[in-house]
mmCIF file with all atom_site columns, C-alpha atoms in Angstrom:
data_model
loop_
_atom_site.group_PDB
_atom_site.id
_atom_site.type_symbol
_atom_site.label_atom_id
_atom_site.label_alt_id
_atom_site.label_comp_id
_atom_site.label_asym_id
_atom_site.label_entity_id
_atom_site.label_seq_id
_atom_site.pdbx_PDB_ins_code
_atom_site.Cartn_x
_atom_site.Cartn_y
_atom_site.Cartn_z
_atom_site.occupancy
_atom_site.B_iso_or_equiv
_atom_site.pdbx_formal_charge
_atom_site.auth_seq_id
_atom_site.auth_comp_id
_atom_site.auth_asym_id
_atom_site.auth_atom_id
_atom_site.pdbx_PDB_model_num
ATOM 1   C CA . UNK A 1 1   ? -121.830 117.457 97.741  1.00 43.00 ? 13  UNK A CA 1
ATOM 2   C CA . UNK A 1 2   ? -122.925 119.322 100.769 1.00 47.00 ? 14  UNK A CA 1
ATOM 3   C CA . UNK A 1 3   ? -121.208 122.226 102.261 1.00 63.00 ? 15  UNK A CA 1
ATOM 4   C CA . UNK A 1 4   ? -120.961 120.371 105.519 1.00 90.00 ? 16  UNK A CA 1
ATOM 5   C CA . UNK A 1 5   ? -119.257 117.654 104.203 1.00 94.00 ? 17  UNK A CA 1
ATOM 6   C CA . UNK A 1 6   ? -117.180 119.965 102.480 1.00 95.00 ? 18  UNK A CA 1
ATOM 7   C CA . UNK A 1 7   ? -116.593 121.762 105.393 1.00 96.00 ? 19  UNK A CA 1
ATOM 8   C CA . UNK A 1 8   ? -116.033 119.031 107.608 1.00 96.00 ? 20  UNK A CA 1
ATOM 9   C CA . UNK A 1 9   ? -113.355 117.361 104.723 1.00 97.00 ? 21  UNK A CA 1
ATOM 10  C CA . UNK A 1 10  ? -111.274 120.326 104.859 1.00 97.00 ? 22  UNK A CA 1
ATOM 11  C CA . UNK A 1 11  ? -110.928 120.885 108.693 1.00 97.00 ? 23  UNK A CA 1
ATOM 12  C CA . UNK A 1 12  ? -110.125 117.304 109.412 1.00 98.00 ? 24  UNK A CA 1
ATOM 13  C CA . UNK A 1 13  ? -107.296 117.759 106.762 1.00 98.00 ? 25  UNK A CA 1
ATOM 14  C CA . UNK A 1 14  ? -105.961 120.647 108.744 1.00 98.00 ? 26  UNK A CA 1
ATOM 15  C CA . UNK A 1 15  ? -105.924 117.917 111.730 1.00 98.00 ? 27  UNK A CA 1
ATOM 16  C CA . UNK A 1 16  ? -104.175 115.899 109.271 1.00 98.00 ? 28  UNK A CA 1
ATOM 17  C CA . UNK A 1 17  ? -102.034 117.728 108.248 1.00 98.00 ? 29  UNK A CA 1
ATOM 18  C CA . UNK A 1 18  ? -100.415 119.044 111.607 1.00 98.00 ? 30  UNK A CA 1
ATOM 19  C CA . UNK A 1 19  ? -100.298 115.533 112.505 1.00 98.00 ? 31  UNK A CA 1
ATOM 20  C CA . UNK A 1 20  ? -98.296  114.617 109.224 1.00 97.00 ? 32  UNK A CA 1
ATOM 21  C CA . UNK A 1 21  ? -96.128  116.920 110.228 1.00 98.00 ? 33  UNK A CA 1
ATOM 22  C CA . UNK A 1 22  ? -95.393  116.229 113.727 1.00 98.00 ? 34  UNK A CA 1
ATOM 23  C CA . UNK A 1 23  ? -94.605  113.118 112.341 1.00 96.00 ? 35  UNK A CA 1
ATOM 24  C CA . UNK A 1 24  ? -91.890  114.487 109.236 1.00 97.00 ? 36  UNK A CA 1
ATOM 25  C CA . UNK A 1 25  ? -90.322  116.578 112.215 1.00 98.00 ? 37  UNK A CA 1
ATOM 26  C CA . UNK A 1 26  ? -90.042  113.983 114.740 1.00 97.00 ? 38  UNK A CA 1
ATOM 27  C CA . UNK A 1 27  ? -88.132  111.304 112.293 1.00 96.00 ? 39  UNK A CA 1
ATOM 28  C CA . UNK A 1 28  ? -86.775  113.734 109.726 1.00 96.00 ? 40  UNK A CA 1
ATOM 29  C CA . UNK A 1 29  ? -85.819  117.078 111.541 1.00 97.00 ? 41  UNK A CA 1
ATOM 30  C CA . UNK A 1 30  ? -87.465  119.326 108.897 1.00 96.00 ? 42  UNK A CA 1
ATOM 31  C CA . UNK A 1 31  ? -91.216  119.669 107.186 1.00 97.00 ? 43  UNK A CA 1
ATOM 32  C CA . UNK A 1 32  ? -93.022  121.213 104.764 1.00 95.00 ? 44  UNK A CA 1
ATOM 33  C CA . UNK A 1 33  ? -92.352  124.933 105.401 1.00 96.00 ? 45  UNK A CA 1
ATOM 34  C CA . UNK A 1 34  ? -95.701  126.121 103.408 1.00 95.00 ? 46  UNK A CA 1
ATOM 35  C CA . UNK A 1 35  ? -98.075  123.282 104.883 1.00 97.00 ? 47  UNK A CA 1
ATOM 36  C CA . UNK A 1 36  ? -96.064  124.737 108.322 1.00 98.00 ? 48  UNK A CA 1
ATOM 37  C CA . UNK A 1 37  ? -97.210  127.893 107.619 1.00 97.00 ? 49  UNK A CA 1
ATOM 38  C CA . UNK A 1 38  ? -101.013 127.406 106.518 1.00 97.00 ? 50  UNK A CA 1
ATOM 39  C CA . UNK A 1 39  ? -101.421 125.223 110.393 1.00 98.00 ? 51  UNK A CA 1
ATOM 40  C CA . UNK A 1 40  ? -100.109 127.787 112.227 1.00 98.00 ? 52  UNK A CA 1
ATOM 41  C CA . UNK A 1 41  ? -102.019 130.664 110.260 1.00 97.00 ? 53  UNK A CA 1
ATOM 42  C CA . UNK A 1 42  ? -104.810 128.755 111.289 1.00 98.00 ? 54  UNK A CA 1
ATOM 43  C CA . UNK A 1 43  ? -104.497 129.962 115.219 1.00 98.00 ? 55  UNK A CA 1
ATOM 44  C CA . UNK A 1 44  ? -104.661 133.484 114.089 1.00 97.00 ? 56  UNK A CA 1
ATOM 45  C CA . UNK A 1 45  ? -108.098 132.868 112.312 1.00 95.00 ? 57  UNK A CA 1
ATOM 46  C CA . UNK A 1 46  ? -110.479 133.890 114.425 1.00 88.00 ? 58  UNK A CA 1
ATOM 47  C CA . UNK A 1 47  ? -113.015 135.739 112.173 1.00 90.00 ? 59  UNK A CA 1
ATOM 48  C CA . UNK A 1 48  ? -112.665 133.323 109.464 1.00 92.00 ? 60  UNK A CA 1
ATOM 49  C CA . UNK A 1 49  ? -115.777 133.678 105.909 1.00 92.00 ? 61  UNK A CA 1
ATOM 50  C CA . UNK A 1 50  ? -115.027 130.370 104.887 1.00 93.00 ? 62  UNK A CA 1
ATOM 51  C CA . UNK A 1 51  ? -113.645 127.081 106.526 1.00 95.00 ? 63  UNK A CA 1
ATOM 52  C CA . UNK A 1 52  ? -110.757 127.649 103.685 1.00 96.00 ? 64  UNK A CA 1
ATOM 53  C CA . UNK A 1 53  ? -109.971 130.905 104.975 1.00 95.00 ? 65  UNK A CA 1
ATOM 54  C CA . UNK A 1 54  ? -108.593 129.420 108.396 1.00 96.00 ? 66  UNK A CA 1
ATOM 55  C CA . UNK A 1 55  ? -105.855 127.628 106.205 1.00 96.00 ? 67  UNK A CA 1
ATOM 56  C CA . UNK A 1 56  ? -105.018 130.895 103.933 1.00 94.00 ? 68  UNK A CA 1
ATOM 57  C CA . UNK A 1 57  ? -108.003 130.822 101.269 1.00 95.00 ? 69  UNK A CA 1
ATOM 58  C CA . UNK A 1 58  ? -106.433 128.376 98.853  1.00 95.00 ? 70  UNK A CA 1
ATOM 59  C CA . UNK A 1 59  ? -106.565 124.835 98.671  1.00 96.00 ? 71  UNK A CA 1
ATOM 60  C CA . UNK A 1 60  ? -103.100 124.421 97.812  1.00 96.00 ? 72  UNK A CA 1
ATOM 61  C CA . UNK A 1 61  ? -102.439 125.328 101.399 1.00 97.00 ? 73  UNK A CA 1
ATOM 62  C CA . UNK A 1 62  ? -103.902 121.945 102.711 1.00 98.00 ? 74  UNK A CA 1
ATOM 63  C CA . UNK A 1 63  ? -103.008 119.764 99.788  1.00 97.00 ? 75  UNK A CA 1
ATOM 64  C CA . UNK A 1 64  ? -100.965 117.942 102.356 1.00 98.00 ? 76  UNK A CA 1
ATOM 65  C CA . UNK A 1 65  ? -103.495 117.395 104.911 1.00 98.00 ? 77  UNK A CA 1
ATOM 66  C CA . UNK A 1 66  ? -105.721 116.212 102.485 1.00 98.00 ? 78  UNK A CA 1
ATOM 67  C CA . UNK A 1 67  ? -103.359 113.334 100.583 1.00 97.00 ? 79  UNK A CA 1
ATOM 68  C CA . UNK A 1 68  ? -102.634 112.392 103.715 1.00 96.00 ? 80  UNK A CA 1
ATOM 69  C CA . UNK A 1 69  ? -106.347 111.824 104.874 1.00 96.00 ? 81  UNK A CA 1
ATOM 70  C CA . UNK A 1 70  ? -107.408 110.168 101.814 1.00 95.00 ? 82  UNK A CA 1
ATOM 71  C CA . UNK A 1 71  ? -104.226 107.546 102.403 1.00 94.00 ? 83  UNK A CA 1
ATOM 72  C CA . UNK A 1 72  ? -104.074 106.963 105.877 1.00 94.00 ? 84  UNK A CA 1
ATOM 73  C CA . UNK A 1 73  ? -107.923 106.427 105.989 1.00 92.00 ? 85  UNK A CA 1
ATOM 74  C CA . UNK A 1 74  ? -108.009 103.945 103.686 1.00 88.00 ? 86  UNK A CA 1
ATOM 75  C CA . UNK A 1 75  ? -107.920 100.735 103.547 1.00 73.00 ? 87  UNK A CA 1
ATOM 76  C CA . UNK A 1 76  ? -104.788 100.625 101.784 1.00 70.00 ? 88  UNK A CA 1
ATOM 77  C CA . UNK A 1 77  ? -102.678 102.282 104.238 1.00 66.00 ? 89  UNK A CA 1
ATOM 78  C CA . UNK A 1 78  ? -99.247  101.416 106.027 1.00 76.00 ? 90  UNK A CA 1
ATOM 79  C CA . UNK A 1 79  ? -97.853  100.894 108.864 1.00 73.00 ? 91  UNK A CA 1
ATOM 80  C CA . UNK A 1 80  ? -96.549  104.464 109.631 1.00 74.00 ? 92  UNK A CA 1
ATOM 81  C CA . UNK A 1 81  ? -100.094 106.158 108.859 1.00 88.00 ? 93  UNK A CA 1
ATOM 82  C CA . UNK A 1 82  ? -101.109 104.496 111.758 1.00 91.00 ? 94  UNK A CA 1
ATOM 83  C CA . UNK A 1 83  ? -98.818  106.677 113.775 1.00 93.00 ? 95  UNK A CA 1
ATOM 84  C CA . UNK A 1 84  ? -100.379 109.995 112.300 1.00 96.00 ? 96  UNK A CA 1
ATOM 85  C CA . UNK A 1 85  ? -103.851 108.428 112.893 1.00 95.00 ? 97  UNK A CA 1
ATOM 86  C CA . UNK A 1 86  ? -102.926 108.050 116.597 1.00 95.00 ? 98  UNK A CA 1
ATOM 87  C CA . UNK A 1 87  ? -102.255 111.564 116.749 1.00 97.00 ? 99  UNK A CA 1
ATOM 88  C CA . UNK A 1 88  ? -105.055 112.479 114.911 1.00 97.00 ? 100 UNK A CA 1
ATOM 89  C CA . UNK A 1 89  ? -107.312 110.667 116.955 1.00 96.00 ? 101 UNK A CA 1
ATOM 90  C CA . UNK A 1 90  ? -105.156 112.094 120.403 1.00 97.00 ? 102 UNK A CA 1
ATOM 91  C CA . UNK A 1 91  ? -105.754 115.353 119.009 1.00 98.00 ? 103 UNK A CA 1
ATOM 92  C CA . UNK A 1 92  ? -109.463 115.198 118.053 1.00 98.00 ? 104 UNK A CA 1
ATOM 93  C CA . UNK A 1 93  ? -109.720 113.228 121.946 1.00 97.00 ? 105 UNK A CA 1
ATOM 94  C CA . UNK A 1 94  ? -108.091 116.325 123.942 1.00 98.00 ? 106 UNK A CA 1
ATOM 95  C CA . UNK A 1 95  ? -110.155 119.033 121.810 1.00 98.00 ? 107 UNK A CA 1
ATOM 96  C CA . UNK A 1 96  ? -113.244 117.220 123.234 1.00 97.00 ? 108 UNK A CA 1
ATOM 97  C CA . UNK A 1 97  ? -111.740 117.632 127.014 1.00 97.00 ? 109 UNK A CA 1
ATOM 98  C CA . UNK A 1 98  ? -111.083 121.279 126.225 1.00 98.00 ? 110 UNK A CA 1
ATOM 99  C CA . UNK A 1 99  ? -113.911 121.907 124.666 1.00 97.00 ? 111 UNK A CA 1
ATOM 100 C CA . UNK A 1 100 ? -115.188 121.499 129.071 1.00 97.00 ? 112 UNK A CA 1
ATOM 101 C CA . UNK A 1 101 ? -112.685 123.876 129.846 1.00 97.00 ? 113 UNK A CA 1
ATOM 102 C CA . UNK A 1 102 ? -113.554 126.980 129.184 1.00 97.00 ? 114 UNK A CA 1
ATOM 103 C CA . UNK A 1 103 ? -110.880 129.023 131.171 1.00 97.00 ? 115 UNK A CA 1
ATOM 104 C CA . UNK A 1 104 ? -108.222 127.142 129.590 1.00 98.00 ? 116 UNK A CA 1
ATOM 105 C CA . UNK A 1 105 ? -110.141 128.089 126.105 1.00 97.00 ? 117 UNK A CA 1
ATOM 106 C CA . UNK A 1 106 ? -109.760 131.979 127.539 1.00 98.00 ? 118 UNK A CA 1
ATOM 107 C CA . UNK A 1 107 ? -106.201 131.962 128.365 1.00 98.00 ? 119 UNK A CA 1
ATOM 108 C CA . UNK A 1 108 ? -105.159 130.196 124.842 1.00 98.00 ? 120 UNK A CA 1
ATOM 109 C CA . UNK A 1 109 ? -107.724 132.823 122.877 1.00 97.00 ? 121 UNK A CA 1
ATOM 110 C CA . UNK A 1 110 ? -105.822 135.905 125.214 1.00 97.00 ? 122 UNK A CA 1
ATOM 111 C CA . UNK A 1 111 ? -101.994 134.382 124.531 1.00 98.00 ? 123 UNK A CA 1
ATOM 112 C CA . UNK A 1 112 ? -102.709 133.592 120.419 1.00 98.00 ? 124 UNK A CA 1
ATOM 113 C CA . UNK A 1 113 ? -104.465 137.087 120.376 1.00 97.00 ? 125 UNK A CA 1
ATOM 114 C CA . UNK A 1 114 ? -100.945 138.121 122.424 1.00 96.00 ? 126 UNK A CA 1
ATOM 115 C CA . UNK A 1 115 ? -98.948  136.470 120.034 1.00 97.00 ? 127 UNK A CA 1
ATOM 116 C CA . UNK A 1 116 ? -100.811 137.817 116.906 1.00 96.00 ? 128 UNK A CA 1
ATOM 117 C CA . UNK A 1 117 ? -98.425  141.036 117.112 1.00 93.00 ? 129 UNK A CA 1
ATOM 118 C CA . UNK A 1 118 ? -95.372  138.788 116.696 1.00 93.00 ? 130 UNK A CA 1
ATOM 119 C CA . UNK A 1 119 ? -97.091  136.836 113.762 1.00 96.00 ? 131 UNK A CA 1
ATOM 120 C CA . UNK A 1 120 ? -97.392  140.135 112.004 1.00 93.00 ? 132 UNK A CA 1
ATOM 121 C CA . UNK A 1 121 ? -93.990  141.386 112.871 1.00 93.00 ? 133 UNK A CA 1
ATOM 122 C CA . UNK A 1 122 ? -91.925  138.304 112.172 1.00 95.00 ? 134 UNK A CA 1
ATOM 123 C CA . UNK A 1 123 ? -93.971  135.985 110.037 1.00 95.00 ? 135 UNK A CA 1
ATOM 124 C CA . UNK A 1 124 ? -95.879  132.501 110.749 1.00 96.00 ? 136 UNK A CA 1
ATOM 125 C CA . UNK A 1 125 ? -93.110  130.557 110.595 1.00 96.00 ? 137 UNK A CA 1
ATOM 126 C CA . UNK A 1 126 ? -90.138  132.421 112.619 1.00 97.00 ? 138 UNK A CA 1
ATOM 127 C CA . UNK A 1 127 ? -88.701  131.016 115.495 1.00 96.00 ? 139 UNK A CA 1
ATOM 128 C CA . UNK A 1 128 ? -89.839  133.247 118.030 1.00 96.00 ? 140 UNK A CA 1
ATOM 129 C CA . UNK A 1 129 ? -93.418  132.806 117.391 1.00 98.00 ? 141 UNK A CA 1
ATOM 130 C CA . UNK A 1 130 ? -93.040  129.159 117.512 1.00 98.00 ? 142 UNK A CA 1
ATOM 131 C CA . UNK A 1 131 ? -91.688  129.320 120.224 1.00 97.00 ? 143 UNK A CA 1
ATOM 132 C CA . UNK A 1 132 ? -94.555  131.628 122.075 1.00 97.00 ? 144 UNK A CA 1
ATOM 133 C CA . UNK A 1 133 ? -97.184  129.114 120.236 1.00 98.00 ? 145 UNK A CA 1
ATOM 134 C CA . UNK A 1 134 ? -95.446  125.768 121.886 1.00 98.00 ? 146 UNK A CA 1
ATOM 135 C CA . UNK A 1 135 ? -95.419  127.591 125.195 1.00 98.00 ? 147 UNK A CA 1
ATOM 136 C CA . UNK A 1 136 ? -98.939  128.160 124.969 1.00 98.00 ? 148 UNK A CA 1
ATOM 137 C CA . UNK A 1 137 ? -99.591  124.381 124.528 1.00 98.00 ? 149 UNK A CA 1
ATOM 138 C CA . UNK A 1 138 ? -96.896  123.554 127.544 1.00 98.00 ? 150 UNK A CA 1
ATOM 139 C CA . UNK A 1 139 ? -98.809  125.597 129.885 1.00 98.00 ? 151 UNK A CA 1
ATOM 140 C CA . UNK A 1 140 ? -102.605 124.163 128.470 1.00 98.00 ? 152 UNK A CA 1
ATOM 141 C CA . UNK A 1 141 ? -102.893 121.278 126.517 1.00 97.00 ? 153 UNK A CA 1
ATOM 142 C CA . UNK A 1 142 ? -100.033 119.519 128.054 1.00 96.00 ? 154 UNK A CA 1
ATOM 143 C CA . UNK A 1 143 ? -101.756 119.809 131.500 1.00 96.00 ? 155 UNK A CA 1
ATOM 144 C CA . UNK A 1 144 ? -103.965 116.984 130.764 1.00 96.00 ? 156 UNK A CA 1
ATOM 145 C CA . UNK A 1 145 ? -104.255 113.532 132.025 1.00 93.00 ? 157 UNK A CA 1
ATOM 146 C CA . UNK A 1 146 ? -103.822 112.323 128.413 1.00 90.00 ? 158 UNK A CA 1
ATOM 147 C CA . UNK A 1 147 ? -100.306 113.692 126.503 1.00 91.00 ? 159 UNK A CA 1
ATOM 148 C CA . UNK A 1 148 ? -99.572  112.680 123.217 1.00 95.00 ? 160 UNK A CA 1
ATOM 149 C CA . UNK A 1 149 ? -96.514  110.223 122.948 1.00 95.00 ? 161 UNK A CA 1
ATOM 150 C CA . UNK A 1 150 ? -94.618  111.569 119.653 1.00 96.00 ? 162 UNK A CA 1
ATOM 151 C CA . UNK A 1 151 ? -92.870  108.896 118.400 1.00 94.00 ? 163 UNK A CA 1
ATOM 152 C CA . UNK A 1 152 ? -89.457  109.294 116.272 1.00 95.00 ? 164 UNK A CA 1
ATOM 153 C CA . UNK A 1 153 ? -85.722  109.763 116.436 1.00 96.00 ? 165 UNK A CA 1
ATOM 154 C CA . UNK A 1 154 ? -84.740  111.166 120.208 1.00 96.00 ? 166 UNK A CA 1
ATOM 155 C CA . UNK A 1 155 ? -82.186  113.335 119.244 1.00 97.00 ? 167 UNK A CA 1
ATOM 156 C CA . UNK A 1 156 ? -83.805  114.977 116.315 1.00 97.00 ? 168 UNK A CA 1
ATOM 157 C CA . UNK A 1 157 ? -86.566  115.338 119.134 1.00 96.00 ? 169 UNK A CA 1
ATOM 158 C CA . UNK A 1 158 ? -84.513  116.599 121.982 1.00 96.00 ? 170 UNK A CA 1
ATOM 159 C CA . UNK A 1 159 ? -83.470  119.755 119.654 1.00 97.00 ? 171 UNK A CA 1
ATOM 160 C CA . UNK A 1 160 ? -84.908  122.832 121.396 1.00 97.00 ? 172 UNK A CA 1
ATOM 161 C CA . UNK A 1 161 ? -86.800  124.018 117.575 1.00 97.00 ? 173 UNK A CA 1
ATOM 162 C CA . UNK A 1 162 ? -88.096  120.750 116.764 1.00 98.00 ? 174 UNK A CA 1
ATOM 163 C CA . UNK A 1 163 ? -89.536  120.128 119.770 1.00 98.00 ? 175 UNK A CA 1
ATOM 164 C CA . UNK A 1 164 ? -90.980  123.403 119.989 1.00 98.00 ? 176 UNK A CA 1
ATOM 165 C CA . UNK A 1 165 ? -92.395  122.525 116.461 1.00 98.00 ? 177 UNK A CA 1
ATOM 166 C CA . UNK A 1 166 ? -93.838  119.887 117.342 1.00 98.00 ? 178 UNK A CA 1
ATOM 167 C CA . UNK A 1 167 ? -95.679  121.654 120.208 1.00 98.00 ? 179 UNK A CA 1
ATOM 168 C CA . UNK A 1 168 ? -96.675  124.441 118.208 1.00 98.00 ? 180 UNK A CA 1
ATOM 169 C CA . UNK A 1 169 ? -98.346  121.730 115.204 1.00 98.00 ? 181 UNK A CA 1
ATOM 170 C CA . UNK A 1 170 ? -100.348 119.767 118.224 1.00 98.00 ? 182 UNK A CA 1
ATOM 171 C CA . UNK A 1 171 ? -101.529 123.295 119.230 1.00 98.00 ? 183 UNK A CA 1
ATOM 172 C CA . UNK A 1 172 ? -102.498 123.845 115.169 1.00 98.00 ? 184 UNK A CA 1
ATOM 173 C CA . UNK A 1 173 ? -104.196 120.431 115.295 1.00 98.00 ? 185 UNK A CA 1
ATOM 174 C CA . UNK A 1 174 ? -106.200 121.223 118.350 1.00 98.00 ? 186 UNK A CA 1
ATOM 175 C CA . UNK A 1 175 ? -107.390 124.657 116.378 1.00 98.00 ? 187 UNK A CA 1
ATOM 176 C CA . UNK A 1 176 ? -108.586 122.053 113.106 1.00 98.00 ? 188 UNK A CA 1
ATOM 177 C CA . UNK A 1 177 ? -110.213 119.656 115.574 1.00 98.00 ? 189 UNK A CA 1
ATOM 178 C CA . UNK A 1 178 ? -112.354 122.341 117.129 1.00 96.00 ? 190 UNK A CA 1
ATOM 179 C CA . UNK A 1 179 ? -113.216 123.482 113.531 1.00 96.00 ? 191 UNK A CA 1
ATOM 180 C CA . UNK A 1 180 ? -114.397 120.304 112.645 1.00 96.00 ? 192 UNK A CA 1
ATOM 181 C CA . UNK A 1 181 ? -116.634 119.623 115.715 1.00 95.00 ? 193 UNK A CA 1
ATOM 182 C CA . UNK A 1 182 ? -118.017 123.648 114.555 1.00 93.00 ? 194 UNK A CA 1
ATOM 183 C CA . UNK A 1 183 ? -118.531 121.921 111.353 1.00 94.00 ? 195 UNK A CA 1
ATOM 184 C CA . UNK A 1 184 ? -120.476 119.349 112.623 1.00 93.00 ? 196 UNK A CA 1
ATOM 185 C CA . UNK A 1 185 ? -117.627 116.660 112.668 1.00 94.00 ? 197 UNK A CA 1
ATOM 186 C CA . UNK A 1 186 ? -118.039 113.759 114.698 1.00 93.00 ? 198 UNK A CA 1
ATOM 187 C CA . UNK A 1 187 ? -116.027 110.766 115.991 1.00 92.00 ? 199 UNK A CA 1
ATOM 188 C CA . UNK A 1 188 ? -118.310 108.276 114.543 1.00 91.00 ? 200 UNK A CA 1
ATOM 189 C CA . UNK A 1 189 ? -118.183 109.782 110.893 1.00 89.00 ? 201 UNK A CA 1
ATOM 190 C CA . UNK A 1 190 ? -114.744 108.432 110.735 1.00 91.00 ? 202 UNK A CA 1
ATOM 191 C CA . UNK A 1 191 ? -116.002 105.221 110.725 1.00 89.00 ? 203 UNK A CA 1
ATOM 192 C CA . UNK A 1 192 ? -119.685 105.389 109.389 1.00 92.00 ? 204 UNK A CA 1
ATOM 193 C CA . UNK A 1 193 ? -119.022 108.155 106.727 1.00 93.00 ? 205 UNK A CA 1
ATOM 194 C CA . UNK A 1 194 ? -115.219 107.553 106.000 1.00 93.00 ? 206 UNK A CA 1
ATOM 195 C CA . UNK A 1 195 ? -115.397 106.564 102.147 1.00 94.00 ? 207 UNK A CA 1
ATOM 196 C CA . UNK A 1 196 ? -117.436 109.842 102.007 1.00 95.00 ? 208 UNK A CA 1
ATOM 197 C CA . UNK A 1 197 ? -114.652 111.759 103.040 1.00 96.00 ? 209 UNK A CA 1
ATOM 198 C CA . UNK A 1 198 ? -112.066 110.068 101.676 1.00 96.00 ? 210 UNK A CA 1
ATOM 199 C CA . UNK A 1 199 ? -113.745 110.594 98.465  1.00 96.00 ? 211 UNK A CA 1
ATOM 200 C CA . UNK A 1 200 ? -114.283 114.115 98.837  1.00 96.00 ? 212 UNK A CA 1
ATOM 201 C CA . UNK A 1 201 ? -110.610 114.564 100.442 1.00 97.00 ? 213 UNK A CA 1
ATOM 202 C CA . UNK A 1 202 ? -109.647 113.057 97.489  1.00 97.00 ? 214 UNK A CA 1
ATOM 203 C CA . UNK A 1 203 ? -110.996 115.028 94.643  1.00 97.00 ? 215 UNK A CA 1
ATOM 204 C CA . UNK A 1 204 ? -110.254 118.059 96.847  1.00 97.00 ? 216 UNK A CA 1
ATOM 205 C CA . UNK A 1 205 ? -106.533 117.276 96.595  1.00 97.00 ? 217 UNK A CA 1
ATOM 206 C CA . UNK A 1 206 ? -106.965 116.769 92.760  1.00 96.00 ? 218 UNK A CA 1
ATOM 207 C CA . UNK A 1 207 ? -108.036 120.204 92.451  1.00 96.00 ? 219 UNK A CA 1
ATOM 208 C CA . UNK A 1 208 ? -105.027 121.470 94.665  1.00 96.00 ? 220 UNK A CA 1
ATOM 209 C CA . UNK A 1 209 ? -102.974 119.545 92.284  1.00 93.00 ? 221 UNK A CA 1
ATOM 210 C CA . UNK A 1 210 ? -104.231 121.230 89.496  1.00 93.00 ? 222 UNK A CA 1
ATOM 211 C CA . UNK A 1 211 ? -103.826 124.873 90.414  1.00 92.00 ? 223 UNK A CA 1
ATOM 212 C CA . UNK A 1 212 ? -100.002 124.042 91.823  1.00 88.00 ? 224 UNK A CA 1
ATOM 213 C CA . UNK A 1 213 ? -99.382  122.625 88.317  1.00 86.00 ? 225 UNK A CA 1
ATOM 214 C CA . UNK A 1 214 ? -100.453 125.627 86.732  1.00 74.00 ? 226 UNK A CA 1
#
C-alpha cells in the first residue's frame, strides 16, 4: 500500500466525515461530538508530521469519515449517501476555486491563527469558537458563486448553533479537501481509483474498530 494512497484515504475521510456530519446536524439537531472535535482540530493543524496528525494522531478520530467513505462510495449505497456525496463533491469543487484565491487563503490562515487562542482557552468544540470558525466561512467561502444547499429539517436548521455548526464543518471540509489535493488527490481518482480507496478506507476503519474495542 503506498503512503500516498494512504495519505490520500485518510484526508478524503476527513472530507467525509464533515460532510456526514453536516448532514446528522441538519436532519437530527446533534452529531458525533468526538468526530466534531477531530474536523475542527483539523483547522488548527498547520504544522502537521503526519496526515493523521491533522485529525488528532489516532485513527479512531476519523473512524467516521472513513465508514462513511467506504459506504457511500460504493456501489451499494442509498439514497441519503448521495446527499453527503453532493457535499463532498461541493466541498472538494470550492477548495479548487480557493485554491486561485490566495488573499482569501491569507485572511482564513490570519482569523484560524486568531481563533487558535480561543481553541486553547475553551476547547474545540465550545460554542464560542464555533461560532468564530462559521464566521470565518460567512465572510470567505460563502462569497462564492457556488454555495452549498444543506438539505434537512428547516427548523432544526434555522437554530442559531446548528447552523453555525454546520458552517464551521463546511469550513473543516474545505481544510480535508486541500489536504487531499497536498496529497496528491484528484477528482478523477474517485472514479478511476475508487475500489482502491474504498478498500483501503475500509481496512483503515477495521483497525479503528479494533483499538475502540480495546
Amino acid at each position: 500500500m503506498s503512503r500516498s494512497l494512504h495519505d490520500q484515504t485518510l484526508a478524503l475521510a476527513g472530507v467525509f466525515q464533515a460532510a456526514n456530519l453536516v448532514q446528522q446536524i441538519a436532519n437530527n439537531g446533534h452529531c458525533n461530538e468526538t468526530s466534531l472535535e477531530a474536523c475542527l482540530r483539523s483547522l488548527f493543524a498547520t504544522n502537521p508530521a503526519t496526515t493523521l496528525d491533522v485529525y488528532g494522531g489516532e485513527l479512531t478520530d476519523v473512524r467516521e469519515g472513513l465508514v462513511t467513505l467506504s459506504t457511500v462510495m460504493s456501489e451499494q449505497s442509498k439514497q441519503q449517501d448521495v446527499e453527503v456525496l453532493r457535499y463532498v463533491l461541493n466541498l472538494i469543487h470550492l477548495e479548487s476555486k480557493l485554491n486561485r484565491q490566495s488573499d482569501m487563503i491569507d485572511v482564513i490562515g490570519s482569523r484560524i491563527e486568531q481563533a487558535r487562542h480561543t481553541a486553547s482557552h475553551f476547547g474545540y468544540i465550545h460554542t464560542n469558537l464555533i461560532s468564530n470558525l462559521a464566521s470565518i466561512y460567512t465572510d470567505t467561502i460563502s462569497t462564492f458563486r457556488l454555495r452549498i444547499q444543506v438539505s434537512g429539517n428547516p427548523s432544526l436548521l434555522q437554530r442559531d448553533e446548528n447552523a453555525a455548526k454546520v458552517r464551521a464543518l463546511l469550513l473543516a471540509g474545505i481544510r480535508s479537501a486541500v489536504l487531499w489535493r497536498q496529497t496528491g488527490g484528484r477528482r478523477w481518482q474517485l472514479v478511476l481509483s475508487r475500489r482502491k480507496v474504498i478498500q483501503h478506507a475500509r481496512e483503515l476503519a477495521e483497525q479503528a474498530n479494533r483499538a475502540l474495542d480495546k
